[in-house]
Backbone as a chain_set.jsonl record, in Angstrom:
{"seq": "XXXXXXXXXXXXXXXXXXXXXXXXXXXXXXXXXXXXXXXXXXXXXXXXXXXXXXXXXXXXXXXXXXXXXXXXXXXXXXXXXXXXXXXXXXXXXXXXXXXXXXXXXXXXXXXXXXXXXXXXXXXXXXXXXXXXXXXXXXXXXXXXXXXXXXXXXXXXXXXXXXXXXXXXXXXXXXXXXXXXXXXXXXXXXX", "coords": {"N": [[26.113, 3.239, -6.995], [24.702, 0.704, -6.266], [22.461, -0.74, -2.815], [21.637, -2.81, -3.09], [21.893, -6.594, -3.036], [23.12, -8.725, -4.736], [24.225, -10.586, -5.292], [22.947, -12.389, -3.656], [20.469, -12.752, -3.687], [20.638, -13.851, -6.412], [21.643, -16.477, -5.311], [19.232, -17.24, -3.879], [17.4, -17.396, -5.758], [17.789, -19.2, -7.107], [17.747, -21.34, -5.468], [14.75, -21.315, -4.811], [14.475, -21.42, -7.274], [15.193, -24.721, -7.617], [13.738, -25.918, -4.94], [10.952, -25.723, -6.464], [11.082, -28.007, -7.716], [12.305, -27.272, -10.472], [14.823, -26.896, -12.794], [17.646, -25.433, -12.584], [19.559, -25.116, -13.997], [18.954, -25.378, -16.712], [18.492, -24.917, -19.93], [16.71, -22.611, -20.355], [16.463, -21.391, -17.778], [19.379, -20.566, -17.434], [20.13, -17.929, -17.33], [17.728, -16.651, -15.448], [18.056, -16.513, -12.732], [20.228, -14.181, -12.531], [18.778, -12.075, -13.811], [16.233, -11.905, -12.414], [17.285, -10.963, -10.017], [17.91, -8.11, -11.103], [15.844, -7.135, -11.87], [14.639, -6.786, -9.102], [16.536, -4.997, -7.962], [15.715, -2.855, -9.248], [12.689, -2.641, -9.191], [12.525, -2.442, -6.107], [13.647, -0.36, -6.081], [12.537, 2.06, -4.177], [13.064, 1.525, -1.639], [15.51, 2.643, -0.684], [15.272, 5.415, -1.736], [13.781, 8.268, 0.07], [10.744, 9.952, -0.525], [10.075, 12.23, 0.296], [12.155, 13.982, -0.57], [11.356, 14.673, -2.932], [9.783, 16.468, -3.386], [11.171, 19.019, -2.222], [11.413, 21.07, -4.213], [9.978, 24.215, -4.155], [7.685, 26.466, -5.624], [6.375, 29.467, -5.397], [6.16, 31.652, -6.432], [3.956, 32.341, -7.611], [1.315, 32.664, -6.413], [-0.861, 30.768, -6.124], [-3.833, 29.863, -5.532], [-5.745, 27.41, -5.679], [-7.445, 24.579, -6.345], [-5.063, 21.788, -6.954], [-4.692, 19.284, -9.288], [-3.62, 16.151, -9.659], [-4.186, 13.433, -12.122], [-4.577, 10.413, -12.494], [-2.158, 8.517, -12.36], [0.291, 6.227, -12.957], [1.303, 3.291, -11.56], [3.385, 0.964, -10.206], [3.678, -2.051, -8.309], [4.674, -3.924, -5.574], [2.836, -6.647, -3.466], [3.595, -6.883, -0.58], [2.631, -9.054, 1.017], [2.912, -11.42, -0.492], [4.79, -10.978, -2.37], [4.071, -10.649, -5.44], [2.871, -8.799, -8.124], [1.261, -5.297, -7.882], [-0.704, -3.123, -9.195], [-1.707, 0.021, -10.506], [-3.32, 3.113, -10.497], [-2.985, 6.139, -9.426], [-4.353, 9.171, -7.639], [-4.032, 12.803, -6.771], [-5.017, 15.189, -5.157], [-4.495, 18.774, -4.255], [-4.619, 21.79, -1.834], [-2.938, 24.79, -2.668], [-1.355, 26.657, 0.1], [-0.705, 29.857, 0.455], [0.636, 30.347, -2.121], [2.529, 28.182, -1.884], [3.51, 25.801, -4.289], [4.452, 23.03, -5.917], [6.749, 20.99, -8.755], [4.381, 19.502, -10.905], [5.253, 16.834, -12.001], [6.296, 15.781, -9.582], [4.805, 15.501, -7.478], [4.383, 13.227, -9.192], [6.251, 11.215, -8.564], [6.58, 10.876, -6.206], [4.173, 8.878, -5.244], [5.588, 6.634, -7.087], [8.348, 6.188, -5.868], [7.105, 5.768, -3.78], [5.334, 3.081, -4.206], [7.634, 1.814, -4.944], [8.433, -0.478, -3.4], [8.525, -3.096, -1.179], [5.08, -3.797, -0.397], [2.147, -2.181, 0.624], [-0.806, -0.936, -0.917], [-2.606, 0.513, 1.103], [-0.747, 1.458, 2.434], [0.298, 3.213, 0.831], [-1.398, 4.929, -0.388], [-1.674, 6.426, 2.187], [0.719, 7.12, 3.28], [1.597, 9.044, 1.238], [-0.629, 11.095, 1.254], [0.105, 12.378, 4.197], [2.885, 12.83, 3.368], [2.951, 14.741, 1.021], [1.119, 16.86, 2.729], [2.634, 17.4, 5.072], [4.885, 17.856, 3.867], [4.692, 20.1, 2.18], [2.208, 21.715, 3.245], [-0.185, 22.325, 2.51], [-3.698, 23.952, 1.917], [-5.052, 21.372, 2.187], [-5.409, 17.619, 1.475], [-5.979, 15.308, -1.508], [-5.754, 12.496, -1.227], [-6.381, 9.304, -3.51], [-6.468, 6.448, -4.536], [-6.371, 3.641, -6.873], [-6.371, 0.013, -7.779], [-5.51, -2.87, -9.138], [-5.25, -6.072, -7.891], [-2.474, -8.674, -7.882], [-2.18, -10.943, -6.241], [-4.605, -11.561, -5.568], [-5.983, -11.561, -8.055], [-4.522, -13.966, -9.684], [-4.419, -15.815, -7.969], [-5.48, -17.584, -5.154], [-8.307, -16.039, -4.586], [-9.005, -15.594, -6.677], [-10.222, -13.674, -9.021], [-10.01, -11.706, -11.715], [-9.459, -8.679, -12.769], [-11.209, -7.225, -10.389], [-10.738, -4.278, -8.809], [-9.408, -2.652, -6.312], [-9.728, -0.023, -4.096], [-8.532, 3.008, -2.188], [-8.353, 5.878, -0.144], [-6.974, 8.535, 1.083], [-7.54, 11.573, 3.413], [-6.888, 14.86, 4.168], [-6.61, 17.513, 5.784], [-8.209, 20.671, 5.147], [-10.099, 19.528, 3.637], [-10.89, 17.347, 4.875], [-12.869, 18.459, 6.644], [-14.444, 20.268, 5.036], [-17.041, 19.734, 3.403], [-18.102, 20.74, 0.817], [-15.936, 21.266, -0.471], [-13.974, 19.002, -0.615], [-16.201, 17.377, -2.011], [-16.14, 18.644, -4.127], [-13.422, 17.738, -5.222], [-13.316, 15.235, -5.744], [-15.276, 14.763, -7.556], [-13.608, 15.933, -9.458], [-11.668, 14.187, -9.856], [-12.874, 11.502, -10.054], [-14.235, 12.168, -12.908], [-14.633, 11.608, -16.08]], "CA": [[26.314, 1.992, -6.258], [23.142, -0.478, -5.389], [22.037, -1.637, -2.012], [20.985, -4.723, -3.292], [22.786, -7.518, -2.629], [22.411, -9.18, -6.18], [24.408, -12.401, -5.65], [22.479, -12.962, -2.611], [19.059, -12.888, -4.579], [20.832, -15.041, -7.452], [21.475, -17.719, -5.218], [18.328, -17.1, -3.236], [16.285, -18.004, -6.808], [18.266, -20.482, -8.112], [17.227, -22.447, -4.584], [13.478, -21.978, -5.201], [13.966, -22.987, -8.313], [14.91, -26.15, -7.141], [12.641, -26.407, -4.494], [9.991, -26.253, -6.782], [11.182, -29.313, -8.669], [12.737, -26.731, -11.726], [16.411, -27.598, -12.93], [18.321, -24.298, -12.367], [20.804, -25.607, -15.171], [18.734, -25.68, -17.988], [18.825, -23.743, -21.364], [15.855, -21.457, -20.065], [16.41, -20.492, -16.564], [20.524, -20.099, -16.64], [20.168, -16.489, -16.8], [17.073, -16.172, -14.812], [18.396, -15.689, -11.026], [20.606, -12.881, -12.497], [17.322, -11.508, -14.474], [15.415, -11.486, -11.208], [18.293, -9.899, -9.069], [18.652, -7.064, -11.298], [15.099, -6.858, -11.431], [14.328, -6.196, -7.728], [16.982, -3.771, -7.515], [14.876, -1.699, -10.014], [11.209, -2.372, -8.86], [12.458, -2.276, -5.288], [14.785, 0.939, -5.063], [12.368, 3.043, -3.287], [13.417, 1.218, -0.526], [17.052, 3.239, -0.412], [14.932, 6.783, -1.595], [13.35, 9.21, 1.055], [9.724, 10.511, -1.043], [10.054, 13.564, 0.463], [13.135, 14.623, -1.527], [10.949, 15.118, -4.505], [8.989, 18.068, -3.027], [11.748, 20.303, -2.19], [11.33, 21.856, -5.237], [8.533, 25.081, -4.289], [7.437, 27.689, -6.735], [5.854, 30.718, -4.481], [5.528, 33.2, -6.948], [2.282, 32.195, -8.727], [0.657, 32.906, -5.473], [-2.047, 30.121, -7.005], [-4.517, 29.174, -4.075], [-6.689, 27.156, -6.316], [-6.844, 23.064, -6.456], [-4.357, 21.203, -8.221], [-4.818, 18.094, -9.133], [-2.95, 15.124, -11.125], [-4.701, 12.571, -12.065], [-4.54, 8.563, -13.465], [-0.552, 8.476, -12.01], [0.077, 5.111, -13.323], [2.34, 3.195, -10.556], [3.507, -0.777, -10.114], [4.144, -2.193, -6.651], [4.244, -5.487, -5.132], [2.344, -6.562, -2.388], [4.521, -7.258, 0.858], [2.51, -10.752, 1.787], [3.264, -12.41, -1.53], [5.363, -10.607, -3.259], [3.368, -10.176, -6.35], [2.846, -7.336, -8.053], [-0.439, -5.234, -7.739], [-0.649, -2.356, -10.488], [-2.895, 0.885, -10.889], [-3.641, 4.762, -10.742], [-3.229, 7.427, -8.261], [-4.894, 10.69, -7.789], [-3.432, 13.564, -5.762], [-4.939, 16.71, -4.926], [-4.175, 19.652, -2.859], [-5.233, 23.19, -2.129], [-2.07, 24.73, -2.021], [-1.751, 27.683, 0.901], [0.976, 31.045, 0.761], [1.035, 30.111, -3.01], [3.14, 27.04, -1.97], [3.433, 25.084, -5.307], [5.412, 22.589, -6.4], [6.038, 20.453, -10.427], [3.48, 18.347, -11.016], [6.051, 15.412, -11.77], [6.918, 15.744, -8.15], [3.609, 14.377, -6.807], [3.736, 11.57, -9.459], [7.384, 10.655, -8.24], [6.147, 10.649, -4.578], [3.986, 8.02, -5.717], [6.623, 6.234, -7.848], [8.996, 6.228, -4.712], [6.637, 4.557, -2.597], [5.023, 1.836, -4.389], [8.742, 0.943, -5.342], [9.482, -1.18, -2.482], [7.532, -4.052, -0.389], [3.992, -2.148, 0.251], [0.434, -2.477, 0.946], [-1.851, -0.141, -1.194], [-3.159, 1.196, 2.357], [-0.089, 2.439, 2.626], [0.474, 4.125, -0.508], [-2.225, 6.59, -0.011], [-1.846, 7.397, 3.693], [1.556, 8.014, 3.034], [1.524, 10.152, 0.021], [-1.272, 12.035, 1.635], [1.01, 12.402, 4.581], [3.997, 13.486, 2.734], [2.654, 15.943, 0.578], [0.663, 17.64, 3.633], [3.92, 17.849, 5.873], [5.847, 18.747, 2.765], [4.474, 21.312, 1.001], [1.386, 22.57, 4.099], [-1.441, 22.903, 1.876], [-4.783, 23.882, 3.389], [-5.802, 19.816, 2.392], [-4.821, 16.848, 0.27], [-6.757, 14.138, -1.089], [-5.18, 10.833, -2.123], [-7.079, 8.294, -4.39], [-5.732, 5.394, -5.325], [-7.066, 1.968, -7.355], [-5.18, -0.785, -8.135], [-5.439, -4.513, -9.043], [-3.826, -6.857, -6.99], [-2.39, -9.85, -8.514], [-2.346, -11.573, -4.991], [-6.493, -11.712, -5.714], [-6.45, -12.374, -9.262], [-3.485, -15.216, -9.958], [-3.786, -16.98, -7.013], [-6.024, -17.148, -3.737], [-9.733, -16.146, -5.151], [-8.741, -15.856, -8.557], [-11.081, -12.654, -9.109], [-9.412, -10.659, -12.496], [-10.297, -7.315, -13.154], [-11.163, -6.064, -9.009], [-10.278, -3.07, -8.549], [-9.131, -2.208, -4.476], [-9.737, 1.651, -3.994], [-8.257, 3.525, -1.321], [-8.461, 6.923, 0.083], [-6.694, 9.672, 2.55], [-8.311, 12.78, 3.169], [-6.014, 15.56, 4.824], [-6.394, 19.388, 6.259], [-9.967, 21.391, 5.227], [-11.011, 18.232, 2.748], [-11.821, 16.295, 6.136], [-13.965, 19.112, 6.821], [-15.563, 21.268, 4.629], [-17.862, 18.852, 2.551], [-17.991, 20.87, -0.719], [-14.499, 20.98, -1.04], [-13.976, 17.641, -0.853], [-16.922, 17.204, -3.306], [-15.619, 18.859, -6.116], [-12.11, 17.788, -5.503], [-13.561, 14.052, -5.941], [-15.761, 15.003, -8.568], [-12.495, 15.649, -11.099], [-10.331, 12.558, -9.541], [-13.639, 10.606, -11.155], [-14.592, 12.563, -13.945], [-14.082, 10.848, -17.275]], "C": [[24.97, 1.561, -5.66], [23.461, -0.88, -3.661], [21.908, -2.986, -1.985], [22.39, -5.772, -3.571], [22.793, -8.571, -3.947], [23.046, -10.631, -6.164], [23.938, -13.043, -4.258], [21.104, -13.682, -3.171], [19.322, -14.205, -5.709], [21.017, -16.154, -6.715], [20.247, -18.179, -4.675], [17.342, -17.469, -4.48], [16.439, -19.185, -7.026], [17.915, -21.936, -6.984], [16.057, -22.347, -4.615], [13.146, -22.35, -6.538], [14.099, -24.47, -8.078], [14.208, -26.273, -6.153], [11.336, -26.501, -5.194], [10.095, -27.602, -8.262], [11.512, -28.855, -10.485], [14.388, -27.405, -11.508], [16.989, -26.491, -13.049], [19.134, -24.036, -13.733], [20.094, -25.839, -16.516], [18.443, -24.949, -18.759], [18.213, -22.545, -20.497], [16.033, -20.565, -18.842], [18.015, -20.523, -16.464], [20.622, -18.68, -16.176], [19.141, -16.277, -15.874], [17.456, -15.781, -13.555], [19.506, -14.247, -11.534], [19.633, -11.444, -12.99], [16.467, -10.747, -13.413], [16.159, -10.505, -10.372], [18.738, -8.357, -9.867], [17.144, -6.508, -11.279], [14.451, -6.228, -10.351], [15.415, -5.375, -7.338], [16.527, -2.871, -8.261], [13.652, -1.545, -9.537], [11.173, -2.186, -7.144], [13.427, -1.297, -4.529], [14.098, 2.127, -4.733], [12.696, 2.83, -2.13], [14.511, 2.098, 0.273], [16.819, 4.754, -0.487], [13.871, 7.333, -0.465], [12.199, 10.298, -0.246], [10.29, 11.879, -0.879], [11.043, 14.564, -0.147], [12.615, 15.32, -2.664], [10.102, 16.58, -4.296], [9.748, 19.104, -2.471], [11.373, 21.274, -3.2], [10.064, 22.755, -5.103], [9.03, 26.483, -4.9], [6.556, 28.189, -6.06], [5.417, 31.852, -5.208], [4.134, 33.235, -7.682], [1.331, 32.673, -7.916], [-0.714, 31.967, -5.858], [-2.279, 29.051, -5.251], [-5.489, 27.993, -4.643], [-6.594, 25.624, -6.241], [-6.291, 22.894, -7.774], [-4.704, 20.331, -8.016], [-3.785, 16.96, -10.175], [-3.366, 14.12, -10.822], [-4.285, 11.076, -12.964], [-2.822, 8.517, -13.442], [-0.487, 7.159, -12.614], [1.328, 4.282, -12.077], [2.11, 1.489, -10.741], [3.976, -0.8, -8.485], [4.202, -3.791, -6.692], [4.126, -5.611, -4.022], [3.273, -7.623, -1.464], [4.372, -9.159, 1.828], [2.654, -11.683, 0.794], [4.505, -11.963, -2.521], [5.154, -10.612, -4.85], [3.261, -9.4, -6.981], [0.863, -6.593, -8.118], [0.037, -3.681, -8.574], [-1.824, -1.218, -10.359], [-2.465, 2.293, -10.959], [-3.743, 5.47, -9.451], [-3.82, 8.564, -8.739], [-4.527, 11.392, -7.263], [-3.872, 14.668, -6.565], [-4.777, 17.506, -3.57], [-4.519, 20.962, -2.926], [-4.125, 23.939, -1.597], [-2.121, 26.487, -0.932], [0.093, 28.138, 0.561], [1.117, 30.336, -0.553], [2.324, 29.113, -3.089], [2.78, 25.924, -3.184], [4.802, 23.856, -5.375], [5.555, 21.381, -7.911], [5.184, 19.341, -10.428], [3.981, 17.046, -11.198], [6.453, 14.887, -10.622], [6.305, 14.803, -7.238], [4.174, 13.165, -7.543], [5.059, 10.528, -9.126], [7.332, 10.239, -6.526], [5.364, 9.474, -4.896], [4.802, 6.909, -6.239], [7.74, 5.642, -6.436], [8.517, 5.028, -3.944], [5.685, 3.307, -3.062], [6.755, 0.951, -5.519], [9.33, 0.144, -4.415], [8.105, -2.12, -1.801], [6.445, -3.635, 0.078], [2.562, -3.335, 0.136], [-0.007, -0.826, 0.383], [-2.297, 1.275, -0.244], [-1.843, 2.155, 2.198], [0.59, 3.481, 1.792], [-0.093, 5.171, -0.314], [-1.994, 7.247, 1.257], [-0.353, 8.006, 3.656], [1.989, 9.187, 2.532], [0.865, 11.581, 0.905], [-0.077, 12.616, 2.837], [2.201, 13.106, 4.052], [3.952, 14.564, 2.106], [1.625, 17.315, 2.23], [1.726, 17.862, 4.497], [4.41, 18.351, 4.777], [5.871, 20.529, 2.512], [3.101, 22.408, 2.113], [0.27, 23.382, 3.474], [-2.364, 23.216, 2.728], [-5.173, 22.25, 3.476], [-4.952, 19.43, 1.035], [-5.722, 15.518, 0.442], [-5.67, 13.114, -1.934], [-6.185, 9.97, -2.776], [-6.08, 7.551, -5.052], [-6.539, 3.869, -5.745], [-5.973, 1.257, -7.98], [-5.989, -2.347, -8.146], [-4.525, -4.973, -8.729], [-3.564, -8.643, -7.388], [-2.49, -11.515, -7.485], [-4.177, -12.151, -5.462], [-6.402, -11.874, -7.371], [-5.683, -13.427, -10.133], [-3.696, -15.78, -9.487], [-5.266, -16.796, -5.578], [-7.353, -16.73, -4.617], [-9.962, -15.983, -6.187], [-9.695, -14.684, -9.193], [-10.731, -11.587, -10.115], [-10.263, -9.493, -12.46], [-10.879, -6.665, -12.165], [-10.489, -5.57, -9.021], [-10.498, -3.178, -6.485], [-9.259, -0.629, -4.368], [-9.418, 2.48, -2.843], [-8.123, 4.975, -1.348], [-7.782, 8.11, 0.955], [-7.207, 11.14, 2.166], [-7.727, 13.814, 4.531], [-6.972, 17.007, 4.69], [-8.389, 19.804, 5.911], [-10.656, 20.415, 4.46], [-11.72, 17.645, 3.856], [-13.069, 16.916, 6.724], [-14.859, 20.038, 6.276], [-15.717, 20.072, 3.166], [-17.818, 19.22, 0.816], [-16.721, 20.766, -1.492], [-14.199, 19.929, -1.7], [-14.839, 16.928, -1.971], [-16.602, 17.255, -4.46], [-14.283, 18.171, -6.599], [-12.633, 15.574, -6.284], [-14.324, 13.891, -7.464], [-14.768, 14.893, -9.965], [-11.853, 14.61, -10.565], [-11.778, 11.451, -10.706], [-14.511, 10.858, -12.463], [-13.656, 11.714, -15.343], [-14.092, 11.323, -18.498]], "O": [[24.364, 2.078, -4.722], [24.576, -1.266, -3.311], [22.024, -3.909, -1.18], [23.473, -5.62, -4.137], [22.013, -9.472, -3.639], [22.611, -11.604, -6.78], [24.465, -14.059, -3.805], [20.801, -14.872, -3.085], [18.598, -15.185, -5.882], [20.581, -17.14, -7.308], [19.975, -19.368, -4.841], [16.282, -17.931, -4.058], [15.603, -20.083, -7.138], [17.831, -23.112, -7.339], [15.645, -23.49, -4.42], [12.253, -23.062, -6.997], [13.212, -25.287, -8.326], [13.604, -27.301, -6.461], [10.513, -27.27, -4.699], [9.435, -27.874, -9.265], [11.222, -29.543, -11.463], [14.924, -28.048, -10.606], [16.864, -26.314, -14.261], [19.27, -22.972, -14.337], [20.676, -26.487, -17.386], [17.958, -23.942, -18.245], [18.92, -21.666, -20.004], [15.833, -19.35, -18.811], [18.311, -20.511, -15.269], [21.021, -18.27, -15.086], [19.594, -15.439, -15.095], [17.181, -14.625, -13.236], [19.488, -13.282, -10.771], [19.738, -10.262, -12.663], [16.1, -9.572, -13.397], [15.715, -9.396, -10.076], [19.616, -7.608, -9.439], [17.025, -5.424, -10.707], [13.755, -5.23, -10.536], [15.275, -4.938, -6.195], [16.979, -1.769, -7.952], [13.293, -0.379, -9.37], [10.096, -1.847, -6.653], [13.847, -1.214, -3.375], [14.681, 3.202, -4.866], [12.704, 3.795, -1.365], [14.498, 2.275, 1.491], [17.522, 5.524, 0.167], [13.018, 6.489, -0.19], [12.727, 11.258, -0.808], [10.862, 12.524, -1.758], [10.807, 15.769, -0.224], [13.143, 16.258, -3.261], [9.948, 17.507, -5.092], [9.145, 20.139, -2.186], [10.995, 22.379, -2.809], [9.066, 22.386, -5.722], [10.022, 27.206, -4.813], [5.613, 27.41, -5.925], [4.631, 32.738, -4.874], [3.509, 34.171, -8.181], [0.366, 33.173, -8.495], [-1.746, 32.639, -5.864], [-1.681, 28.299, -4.481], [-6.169, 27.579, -3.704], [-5.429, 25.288, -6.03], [-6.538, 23.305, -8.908], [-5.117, 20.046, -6.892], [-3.39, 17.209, -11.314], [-3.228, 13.622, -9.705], [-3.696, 11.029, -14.044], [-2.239, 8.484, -14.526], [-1.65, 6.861, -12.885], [2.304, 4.993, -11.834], [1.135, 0.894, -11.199], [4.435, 0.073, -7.749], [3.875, -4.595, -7.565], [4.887, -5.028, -3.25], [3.531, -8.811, -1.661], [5.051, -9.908, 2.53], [2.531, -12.858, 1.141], [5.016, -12.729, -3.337], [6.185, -10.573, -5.521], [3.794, -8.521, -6.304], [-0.226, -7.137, -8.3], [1.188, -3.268, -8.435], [-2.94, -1.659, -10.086], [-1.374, 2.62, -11.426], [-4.596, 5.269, -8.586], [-3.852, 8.938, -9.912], [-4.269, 10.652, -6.313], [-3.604, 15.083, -7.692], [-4.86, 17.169, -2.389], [-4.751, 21.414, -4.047], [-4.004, 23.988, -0.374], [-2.9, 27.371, -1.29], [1.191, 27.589, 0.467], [1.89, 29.399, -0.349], [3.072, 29.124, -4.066], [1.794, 25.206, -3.016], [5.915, 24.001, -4.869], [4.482, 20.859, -8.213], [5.467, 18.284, -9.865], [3.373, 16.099, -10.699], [6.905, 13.746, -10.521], [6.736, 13.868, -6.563], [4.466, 12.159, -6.896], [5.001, 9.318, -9.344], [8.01, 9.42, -5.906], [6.206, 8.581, -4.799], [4.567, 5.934, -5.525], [7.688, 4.432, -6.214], [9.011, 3.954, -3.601], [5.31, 2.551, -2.165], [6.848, 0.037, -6.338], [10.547, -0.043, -4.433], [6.923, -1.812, -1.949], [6.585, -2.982, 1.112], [2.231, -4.475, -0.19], [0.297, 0.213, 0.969], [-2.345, 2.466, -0.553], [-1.893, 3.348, 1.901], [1.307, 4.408, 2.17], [0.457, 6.25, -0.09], [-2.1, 8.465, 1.401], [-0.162, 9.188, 3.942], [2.571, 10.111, 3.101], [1.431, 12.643, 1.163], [0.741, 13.383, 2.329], [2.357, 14.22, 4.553], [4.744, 15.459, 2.403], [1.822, 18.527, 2.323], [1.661, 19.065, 4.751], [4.333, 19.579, 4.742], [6.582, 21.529, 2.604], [2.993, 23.612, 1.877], [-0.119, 24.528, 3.7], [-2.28, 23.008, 3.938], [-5.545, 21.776, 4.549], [-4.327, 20.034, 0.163], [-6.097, 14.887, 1.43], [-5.058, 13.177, -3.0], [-7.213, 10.167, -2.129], [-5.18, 7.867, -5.831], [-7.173, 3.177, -4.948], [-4.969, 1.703, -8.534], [-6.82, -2.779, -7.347], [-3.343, -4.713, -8.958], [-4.346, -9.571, -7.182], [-2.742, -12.668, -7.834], [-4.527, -13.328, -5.559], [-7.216, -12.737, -7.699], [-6.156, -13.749, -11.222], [-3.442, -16.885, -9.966], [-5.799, -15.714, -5.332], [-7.307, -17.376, -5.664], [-11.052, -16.185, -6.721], [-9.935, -15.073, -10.336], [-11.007, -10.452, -9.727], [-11.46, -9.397, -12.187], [-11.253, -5.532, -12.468], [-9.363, -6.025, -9.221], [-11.385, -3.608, -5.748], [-8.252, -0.175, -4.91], [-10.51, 2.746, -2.341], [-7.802, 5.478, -2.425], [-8.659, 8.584, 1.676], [-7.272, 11.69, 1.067], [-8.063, 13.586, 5.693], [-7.741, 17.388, 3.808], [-9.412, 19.295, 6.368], [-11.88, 20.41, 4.585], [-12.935, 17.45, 3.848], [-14.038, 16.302, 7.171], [-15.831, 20.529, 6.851], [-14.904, 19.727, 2.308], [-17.614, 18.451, -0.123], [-16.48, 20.372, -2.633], [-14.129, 19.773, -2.919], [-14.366, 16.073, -2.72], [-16.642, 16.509, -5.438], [-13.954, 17.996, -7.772], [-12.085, 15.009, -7.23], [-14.0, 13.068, -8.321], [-14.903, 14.238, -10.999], [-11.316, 14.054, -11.523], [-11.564, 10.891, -11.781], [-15.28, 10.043, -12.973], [-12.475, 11.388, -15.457], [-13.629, 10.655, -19.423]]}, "num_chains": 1, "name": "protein.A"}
């Protein structure tokens, strides 16, 4: 059972289509307000999930202290002041402590989760980082994230192909320099 309110959204289109001087009623857009409403209950049901669900899942016996990393996550979002969508790649690493592990799909669903609902970039990474460091209590976690934002290249400075890059930097990453070095080193290795 959905949250989403889907014949709220269908009538909620079918009136900016006519405000912008479209004909609601014609061949092309009859289906569209149901198109859109089934739409945003797919690109916007992280709204109804809780991230942190996805990291229950820890594997302890590997005893593996070593960095993990997963890299080039691929994730869609849409940005919260236009509703747009803005598109890119995450990075997530962590150094995990007490052989606290958990599946590597886990991170990229923590991700997934949270650019599924009304967001800002910013908050993509500080969250994530966030979530996985309460979660799971590595010694550190870095977030990396880039993304193009369609807000900046459709509309408003019209700029294709910027990239936005954001960062959080959790636990011994904030402080021991080499760490953090190398861990950055593979997020931009090519």
């Amino acid at each position: 059972m959905s949250n989403v309110d889907k014949d709220k959204i269908k009538r909620a289109v079918r009136d900016i289509l006519e405000a912008i001087g479209e004909d609601p009623d014609r061949e092309g857009l009859l289906d569209t307000p149901d198109r859109v409403a089934r739409m945003y209950e797919e690109i916007y049901s992280g709204i109804h999930q809780d991230p942190r669900e996805h990291l229950k899942v820890i594997f302890q016996d590997e005893k593996h202290e070593e960095l993990v990393l997963v890299r080039d996550v691929s994730f869609y979002s849409c940005c919260e002041h236009h509703l747009v969508p803005f598109f890119g790649k995450a990075h997530i690493a962590y150094l995990p402590k007490d052989g606290r592990l958990t599946g590597l799909s886990k991170l990229a669903r923590v991700i997934e989760t949270l650019a599924k609902r009304p967001q800002l970039q910013e908050r993509i990474t500080k969250s994530a980082a966030d979530i996985i460091m309460e979660e799971l209590n590595p010694y550190g976690v870095i977030v990396v994230v880039e993304a193009e934002h369609m807000c900046m290249t459709m509309r408003g400075v019209k700029k294709p192909g910027s990239k936005t890059i954001t960062s959080a930097v959790r636990g011994i990453f904030e402080k021991d320099i080499a760490a953090r070095a190398e861990a950055m080193s593979l997020i931009t290795m090519k």
